[in-house]
Short mmCIF file of C-alpha atoms and ligand atoms in Angstrom, two decimals:
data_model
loop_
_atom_site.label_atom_id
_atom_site.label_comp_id
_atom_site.label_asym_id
_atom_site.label_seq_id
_atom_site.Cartn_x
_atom_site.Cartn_y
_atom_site.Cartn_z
CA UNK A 29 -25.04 -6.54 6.76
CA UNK A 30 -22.19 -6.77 9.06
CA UNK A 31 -18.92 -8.65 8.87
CA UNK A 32 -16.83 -9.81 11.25
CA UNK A 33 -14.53 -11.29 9.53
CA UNK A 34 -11.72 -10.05 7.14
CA UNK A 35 -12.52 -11.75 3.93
CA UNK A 36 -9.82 -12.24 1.19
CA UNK A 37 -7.78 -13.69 -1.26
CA UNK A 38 -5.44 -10.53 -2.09
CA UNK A 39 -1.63 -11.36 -1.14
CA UNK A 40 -1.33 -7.75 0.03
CA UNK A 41 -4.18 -8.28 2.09
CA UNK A 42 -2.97 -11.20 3.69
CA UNK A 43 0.38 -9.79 4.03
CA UNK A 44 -1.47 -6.61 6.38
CA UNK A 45 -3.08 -9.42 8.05
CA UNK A 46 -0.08 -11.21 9.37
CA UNK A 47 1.39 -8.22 10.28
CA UNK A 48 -1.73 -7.25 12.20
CA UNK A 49 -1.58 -10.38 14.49
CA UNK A 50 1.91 -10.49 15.01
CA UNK A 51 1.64 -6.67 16.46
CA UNK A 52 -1.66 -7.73 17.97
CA UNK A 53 -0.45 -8.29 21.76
CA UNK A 54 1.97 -5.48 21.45
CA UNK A 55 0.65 -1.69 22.60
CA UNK A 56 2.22 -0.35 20.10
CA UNK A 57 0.57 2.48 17.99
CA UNK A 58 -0.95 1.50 14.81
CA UNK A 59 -1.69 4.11 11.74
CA UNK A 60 -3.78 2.89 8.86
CA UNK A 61 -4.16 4.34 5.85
CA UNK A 62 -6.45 3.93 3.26
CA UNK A 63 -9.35 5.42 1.04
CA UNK A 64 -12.91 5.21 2.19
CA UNK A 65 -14.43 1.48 2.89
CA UNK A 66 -11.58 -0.11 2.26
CA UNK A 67 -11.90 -1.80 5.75
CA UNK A 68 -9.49 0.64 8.04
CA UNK A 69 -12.12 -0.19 11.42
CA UNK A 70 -12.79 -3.48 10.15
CA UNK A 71 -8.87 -3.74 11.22
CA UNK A 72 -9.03 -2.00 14.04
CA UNK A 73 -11.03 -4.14 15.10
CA UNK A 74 -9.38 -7.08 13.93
CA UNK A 75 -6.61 -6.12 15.46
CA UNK A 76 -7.96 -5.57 19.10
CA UNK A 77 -9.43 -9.51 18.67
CA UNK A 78 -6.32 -10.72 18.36
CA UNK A 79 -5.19 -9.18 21.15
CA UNK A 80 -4.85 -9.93 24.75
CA UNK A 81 -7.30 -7.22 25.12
CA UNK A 82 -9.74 -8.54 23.21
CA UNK A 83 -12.14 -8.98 26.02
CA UNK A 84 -11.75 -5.63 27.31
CA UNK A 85 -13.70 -2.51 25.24
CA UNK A 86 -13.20 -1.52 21.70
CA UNK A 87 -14.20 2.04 21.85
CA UNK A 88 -14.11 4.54 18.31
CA UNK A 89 -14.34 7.62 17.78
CA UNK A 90 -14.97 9.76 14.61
CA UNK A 91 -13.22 12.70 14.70
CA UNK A 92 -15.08 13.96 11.76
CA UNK A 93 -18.39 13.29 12.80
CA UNK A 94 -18.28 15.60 16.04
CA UNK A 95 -18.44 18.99 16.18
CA UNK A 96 -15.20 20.84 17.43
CA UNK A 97 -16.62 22.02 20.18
CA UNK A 98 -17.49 18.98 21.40
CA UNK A 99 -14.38 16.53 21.04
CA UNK A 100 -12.15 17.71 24.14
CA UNK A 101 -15.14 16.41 26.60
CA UNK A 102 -16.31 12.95 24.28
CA UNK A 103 -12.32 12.21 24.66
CA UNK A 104 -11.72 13.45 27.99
CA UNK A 105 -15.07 13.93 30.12
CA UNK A 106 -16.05 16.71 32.29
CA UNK A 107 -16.39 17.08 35.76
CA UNK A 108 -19.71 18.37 37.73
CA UNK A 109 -19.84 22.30 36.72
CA UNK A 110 -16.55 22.47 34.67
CA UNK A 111 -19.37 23.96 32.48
CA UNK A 112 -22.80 25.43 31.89
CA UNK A 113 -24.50 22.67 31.52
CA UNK A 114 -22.47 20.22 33.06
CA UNK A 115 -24.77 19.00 35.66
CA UNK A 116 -22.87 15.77 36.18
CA UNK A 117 -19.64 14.22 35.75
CA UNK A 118 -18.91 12.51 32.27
CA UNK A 119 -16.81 9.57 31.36
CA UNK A 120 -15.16 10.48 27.85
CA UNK A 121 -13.92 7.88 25.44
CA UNK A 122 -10.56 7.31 26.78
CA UNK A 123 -11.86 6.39 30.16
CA UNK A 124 -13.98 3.69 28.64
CA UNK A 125 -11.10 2.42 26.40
CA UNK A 126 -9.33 1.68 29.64
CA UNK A 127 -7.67 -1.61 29.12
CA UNK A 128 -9.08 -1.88 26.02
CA UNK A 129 -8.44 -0.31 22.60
CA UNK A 130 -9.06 3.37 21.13
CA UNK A 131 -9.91 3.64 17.62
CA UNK A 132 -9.49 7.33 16.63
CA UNK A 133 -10.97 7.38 13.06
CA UNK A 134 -9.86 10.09 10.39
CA UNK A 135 -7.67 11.42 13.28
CA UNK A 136 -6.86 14.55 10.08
CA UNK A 137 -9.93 16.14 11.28
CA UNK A 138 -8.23 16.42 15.35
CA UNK A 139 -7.61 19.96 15.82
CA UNK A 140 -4.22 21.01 16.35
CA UNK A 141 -5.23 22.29 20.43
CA UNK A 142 -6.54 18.45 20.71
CA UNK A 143 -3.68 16.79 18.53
CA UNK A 144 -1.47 18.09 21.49
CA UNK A 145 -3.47 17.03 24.16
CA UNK A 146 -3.42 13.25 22.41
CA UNK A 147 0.23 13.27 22.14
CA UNK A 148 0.53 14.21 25.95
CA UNK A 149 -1.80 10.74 26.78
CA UNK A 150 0.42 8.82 24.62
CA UNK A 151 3.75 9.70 26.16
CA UNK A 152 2.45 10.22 29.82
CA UNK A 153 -0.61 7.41 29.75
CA UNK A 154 -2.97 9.63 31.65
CA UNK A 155 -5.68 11.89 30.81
CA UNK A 156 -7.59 15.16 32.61
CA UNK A 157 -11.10 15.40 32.31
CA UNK A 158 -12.41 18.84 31.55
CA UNK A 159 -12.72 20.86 34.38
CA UNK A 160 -10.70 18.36 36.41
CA UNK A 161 -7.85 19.27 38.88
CA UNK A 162 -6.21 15.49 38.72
CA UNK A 163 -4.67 13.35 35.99
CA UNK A 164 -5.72 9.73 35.79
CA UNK A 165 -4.10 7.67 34.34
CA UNK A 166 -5.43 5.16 31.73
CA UNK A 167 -4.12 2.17 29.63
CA UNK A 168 -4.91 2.24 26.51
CA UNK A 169 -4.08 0.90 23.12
CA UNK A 170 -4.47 3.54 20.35
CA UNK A 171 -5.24 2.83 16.87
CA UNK A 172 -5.32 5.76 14.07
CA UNK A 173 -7.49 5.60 10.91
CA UNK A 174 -7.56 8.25 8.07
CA UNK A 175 -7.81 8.34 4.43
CA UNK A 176 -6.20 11.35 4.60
CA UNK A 177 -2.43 11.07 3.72
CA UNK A 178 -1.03 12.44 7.08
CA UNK A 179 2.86 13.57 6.07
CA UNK A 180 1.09 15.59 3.53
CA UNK A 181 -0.85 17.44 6.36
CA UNK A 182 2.62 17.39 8.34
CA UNK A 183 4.12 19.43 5.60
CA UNK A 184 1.42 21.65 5.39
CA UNK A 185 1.70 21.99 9.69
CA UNK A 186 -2.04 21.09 9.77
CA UNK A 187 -0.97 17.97 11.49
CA UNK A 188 1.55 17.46 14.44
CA UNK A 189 4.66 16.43 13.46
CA UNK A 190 5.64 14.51 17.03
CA UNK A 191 1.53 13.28 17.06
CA UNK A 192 2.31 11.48 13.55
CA UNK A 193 5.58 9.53 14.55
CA UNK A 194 3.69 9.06 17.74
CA UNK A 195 1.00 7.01 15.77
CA UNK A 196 3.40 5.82 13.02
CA UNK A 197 4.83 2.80 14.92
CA UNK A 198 2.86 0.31 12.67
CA UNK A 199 2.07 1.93 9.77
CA UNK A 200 -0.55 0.33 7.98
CA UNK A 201 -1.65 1.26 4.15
CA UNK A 202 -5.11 -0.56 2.90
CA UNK A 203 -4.84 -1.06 -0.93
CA UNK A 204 -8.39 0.34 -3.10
CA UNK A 205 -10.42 -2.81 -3.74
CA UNK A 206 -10.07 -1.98 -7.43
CA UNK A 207 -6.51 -3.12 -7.03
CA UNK A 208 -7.65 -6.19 -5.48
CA UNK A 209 -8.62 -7.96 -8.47
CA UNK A 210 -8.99 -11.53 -6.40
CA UNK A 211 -11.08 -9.43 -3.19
CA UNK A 212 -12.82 -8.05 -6.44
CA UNK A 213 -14.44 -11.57 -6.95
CA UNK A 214 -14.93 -13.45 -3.79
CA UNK A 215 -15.76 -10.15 -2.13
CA UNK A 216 -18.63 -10.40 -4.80
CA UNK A 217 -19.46 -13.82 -4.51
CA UNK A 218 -19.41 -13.41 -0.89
CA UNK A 219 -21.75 -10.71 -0.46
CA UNK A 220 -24.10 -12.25 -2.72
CA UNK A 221 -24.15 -15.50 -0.21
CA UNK A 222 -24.69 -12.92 2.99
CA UNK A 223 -27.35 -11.16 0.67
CA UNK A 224 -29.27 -14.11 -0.33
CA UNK A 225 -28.87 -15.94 3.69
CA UNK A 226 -30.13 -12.30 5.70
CA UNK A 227 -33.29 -12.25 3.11
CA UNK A 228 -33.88 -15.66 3.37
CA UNK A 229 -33.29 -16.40 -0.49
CA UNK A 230 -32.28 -19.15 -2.66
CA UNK A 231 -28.47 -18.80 -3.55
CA UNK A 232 -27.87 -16.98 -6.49
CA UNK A 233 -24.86 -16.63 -8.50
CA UNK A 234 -22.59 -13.97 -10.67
CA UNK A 235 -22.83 -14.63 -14.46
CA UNK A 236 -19.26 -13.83 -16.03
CA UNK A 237 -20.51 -10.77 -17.67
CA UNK A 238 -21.63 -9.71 -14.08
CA UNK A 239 -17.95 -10.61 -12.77
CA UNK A 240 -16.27 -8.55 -15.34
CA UNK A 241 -18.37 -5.18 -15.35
CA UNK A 242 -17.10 -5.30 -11.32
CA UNK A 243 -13.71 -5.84 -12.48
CA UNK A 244 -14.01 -3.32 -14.48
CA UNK A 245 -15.17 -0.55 -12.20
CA UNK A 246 -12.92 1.74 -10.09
CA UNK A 247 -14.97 1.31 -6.58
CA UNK A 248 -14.56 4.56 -5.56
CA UNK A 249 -16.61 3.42 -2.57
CA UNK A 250 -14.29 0.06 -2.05
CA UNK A 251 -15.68 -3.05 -0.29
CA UNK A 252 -18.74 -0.48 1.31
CA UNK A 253 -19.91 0.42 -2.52
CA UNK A 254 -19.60 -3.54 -3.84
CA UNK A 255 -21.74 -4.93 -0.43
CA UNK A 256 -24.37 -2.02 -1.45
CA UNK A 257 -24.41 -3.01 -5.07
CA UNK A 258 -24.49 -6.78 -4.41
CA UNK A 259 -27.25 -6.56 -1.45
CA UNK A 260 -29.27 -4.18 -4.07
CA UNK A 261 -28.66 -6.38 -7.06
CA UNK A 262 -29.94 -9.58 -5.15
CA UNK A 263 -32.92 -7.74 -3.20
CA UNK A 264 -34.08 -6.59 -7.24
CA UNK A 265 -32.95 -9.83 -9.84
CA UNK A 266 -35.52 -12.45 -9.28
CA UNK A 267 -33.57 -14.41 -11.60
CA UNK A 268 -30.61 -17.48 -9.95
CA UNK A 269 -28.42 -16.29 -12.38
CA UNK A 270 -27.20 -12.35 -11.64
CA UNK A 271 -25.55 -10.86 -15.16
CA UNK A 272 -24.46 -7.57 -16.06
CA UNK A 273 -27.26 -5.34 -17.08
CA UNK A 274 -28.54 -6.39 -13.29
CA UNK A 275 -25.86 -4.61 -11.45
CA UNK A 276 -26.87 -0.75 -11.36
CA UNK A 277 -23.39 0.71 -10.38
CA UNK A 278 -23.97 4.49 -9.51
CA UNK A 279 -21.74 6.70 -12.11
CA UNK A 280 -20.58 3.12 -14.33
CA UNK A 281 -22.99 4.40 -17.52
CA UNK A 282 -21.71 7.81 -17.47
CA UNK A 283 -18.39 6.50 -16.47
CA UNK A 284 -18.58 4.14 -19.82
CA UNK A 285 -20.25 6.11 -22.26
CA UNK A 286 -17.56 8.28 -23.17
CA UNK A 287 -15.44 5.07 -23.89
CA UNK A 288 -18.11 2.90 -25.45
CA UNK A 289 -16.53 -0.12 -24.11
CA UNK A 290 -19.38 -2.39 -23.27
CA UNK A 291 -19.59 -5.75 -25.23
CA UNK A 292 -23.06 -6.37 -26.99
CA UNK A 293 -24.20 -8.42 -29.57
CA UNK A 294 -23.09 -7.33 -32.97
CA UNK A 295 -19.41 -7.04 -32.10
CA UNK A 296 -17.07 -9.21 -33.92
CA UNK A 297 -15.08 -11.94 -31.38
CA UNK A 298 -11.96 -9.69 -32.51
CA UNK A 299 -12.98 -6.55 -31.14
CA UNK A 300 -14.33 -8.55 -27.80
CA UNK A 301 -11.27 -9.59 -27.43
CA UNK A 302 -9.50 -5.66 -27.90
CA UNK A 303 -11.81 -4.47 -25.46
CA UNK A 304 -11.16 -6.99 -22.98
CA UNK A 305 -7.30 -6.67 -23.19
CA UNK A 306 -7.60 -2.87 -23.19
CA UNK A 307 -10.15 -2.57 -20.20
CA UNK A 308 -7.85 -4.84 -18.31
CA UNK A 309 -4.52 -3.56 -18.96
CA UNK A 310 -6.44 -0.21 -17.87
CA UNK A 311 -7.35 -2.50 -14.60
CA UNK A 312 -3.92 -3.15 -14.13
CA UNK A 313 -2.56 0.22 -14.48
CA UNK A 314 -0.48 -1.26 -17.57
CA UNK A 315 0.87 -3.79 -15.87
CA UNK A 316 1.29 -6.40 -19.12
CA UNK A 317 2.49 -9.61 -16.42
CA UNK A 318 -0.55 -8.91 -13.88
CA UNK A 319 -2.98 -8.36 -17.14
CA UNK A 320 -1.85 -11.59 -19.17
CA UNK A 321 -2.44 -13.13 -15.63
CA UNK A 322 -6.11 -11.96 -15.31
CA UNK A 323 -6.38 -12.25 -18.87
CA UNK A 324 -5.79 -16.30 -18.27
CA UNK A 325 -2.67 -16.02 -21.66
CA UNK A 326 0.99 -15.60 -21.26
CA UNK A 327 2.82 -12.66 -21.59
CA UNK A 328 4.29 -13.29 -24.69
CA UNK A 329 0.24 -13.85 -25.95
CA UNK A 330 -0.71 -10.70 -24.83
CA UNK A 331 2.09 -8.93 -26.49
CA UNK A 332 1.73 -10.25 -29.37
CA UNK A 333 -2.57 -9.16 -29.45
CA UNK A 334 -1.11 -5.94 -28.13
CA UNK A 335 0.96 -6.01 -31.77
CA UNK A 336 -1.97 -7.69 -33.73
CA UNK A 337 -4.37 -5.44 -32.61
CA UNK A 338 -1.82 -2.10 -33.01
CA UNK A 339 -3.34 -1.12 -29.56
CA UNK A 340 -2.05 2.30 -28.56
CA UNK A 341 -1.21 0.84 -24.48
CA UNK A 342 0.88 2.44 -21.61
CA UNK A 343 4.33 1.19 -20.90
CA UNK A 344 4.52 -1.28 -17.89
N1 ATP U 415 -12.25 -7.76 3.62
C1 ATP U 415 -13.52 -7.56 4.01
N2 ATP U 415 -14.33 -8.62 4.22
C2 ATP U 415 -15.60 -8.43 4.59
N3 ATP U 415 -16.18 -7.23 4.77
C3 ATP U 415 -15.43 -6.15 4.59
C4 ATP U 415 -14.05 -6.25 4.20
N4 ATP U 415 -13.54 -5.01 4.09
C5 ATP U 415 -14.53 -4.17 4.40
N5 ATP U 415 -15.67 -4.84 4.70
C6 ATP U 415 -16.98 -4.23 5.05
O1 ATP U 415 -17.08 -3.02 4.30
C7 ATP U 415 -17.64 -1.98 5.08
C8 ATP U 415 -16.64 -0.83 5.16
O2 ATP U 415 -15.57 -1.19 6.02
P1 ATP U 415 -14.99 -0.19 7.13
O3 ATP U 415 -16.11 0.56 7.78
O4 ATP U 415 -14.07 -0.94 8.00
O5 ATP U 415 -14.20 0.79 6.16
P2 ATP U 415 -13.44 2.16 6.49
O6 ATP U 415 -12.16 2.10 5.76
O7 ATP U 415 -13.41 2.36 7.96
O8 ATP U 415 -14.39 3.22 5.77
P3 ATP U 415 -14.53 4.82 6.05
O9 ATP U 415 -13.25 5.44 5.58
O10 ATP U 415 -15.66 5.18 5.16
O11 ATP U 415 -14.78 4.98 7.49
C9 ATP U 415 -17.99 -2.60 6.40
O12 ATP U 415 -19.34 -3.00 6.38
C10 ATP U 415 -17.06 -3.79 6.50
O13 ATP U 415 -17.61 -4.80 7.32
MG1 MG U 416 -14.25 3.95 9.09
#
């Protein structure tokens, strides 16, 4: 299940998005920040559509998924017997980004040798390939992704201080889909459209009860975990109608249990309604105004429930 497309109704989103196209034609450096599957390539490749490059290569790399000893030649290629083993010449990643746009992806895991090697192609746009006696030079427009929090690694001089200022031009921080609360539900309802359309079934739907066990779940995972869940969830409910006790979210029983916060039959409308306001204030991060908002009451509602109820709540 791939998407193309940036789907979402969060203003923060939307606010990242406009920024994103307005930098779009620029070359300037973009850093994004954010935790796993929250959609940092999806933007990098967002971006590079927008741009004037757009019909020139998007090429990624990810830094954490090669082995040390390999990164210098996938970034910079080889030439004929700059090696054992190199039997022929190799193109490395920047090469094919030419014109186009580099997506280094959790650029944390660069070692410091390469980190200064990157820095040189940004301020000299040229590259050498291993075992090669001549720079070439090469356009390219670099985006960074890590879920990492890079000053931190600064600090700790794990990460190059001139690299991350470098890279910083457009900084770019991805909020966790659990505080998306809007992406939370037409990220949902989405998925379960894509779901049903790829496997060829009848549209289903998201019962209420269904809605609010994924609002109240910290997607650790972000948008990757929710599109597993949903596509899982429709491939197993036969049923139109998906509800609660159909979405098997890994961890959400042990998560729960402690708490005991699910609402089953038996509970008086009262203590419904105590759980509710408590799970979603605990959504919110305390935040009464963006609570009484979800919550569909006015402030002044909520407080007084809060009062009613002698909940033991955060301050905002
Ligand atoms: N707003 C969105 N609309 C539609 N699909 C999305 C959205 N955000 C993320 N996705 C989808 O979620 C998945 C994860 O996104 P992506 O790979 O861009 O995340 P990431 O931040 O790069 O994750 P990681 O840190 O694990 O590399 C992808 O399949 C992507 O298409
Ligand atoms: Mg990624």
């Amino acid at each position: 299940m791939t998407a193309k497309v940036i789907h979402t109704a969060d203003p923060q989103m939307k606010r990242i998005l406009e920024i994103s196209e307005s930098v779009a034609a620029s070359r300037a450096a973009v850093l994004i920040h954010g935790e796993s599957g929250t959609g940092k390539e999806l933007l990098a490749r967002y971006i590079h559509s927008k741009s004037n490059r757009a019909s020139k290569p998007f090429v990624a790399l990810n830094c954490a998924a090669v082995p040390e000893g390999l990164l210098e030649s996938e970034l910079f290629g080889y030439e004929k017997g700059a090696f054992t083993g190199a039997d022929q010449r190799k193109i490395g990643k920047f090469e094919h980004a030419h014109q186009g746009t580099f997506l280094l992806d959790e650029i944390s895991e660069l070692p410091l040798s390469l980190q200064a090697k990157i820095l040189r192609v940004l301020q000299e746009g040229e590259i050498e390939r291993v075992g090669g006696l001549k720079a070439i030079k090469v356009d390219v427009r670099i985006i960074a992704a890590s879920n990492k929090v890079l000053t931190d690694m600064v600090a700790q001089h794990q990460f190059r201080e001139d690299l991350f200022y470098r890279l910083n031009v457009i900084p770019v921080e991805i909020p966790p889909l659990r505080n998306r609360p809007r992406d939370l539900e037409l990220l949902s309802q989405f998925f379960v459209e894509v779901s049903c359309t790829e496997n060829g079934l009848a549209l289903k739907k998201l019962d209420e009860s269904a809605l609010a066990k994924i609002k109240s779940w910290r997607w650790p995972g972000n948008v990757r975990e929710l599109q597993n869940v949903i596509e899982r969830t429709v491939l197993l409910t036969a049923k139109p109608v998906i509800s609660e006790q159909d979405l098997h979210i890994e961890g959400f029983t042990a998560a729960a249990a402690g708490r005991d916060t699910t609402i089953r039959p038996g509970m008086t409308v009262e203590e419904a309604e105590r759980l509710l306001i408590l799970k979603t204030l605990e959504h919110t991060e305390q935040n009464r105004t963006r609570a009484a908002e979800l919550l569909g009451i006015s402030i002044r509602t909520l407080r007084n429930k809060i009062n009613e109820y002698k909940m033991e709540v955060g301050l905002e």
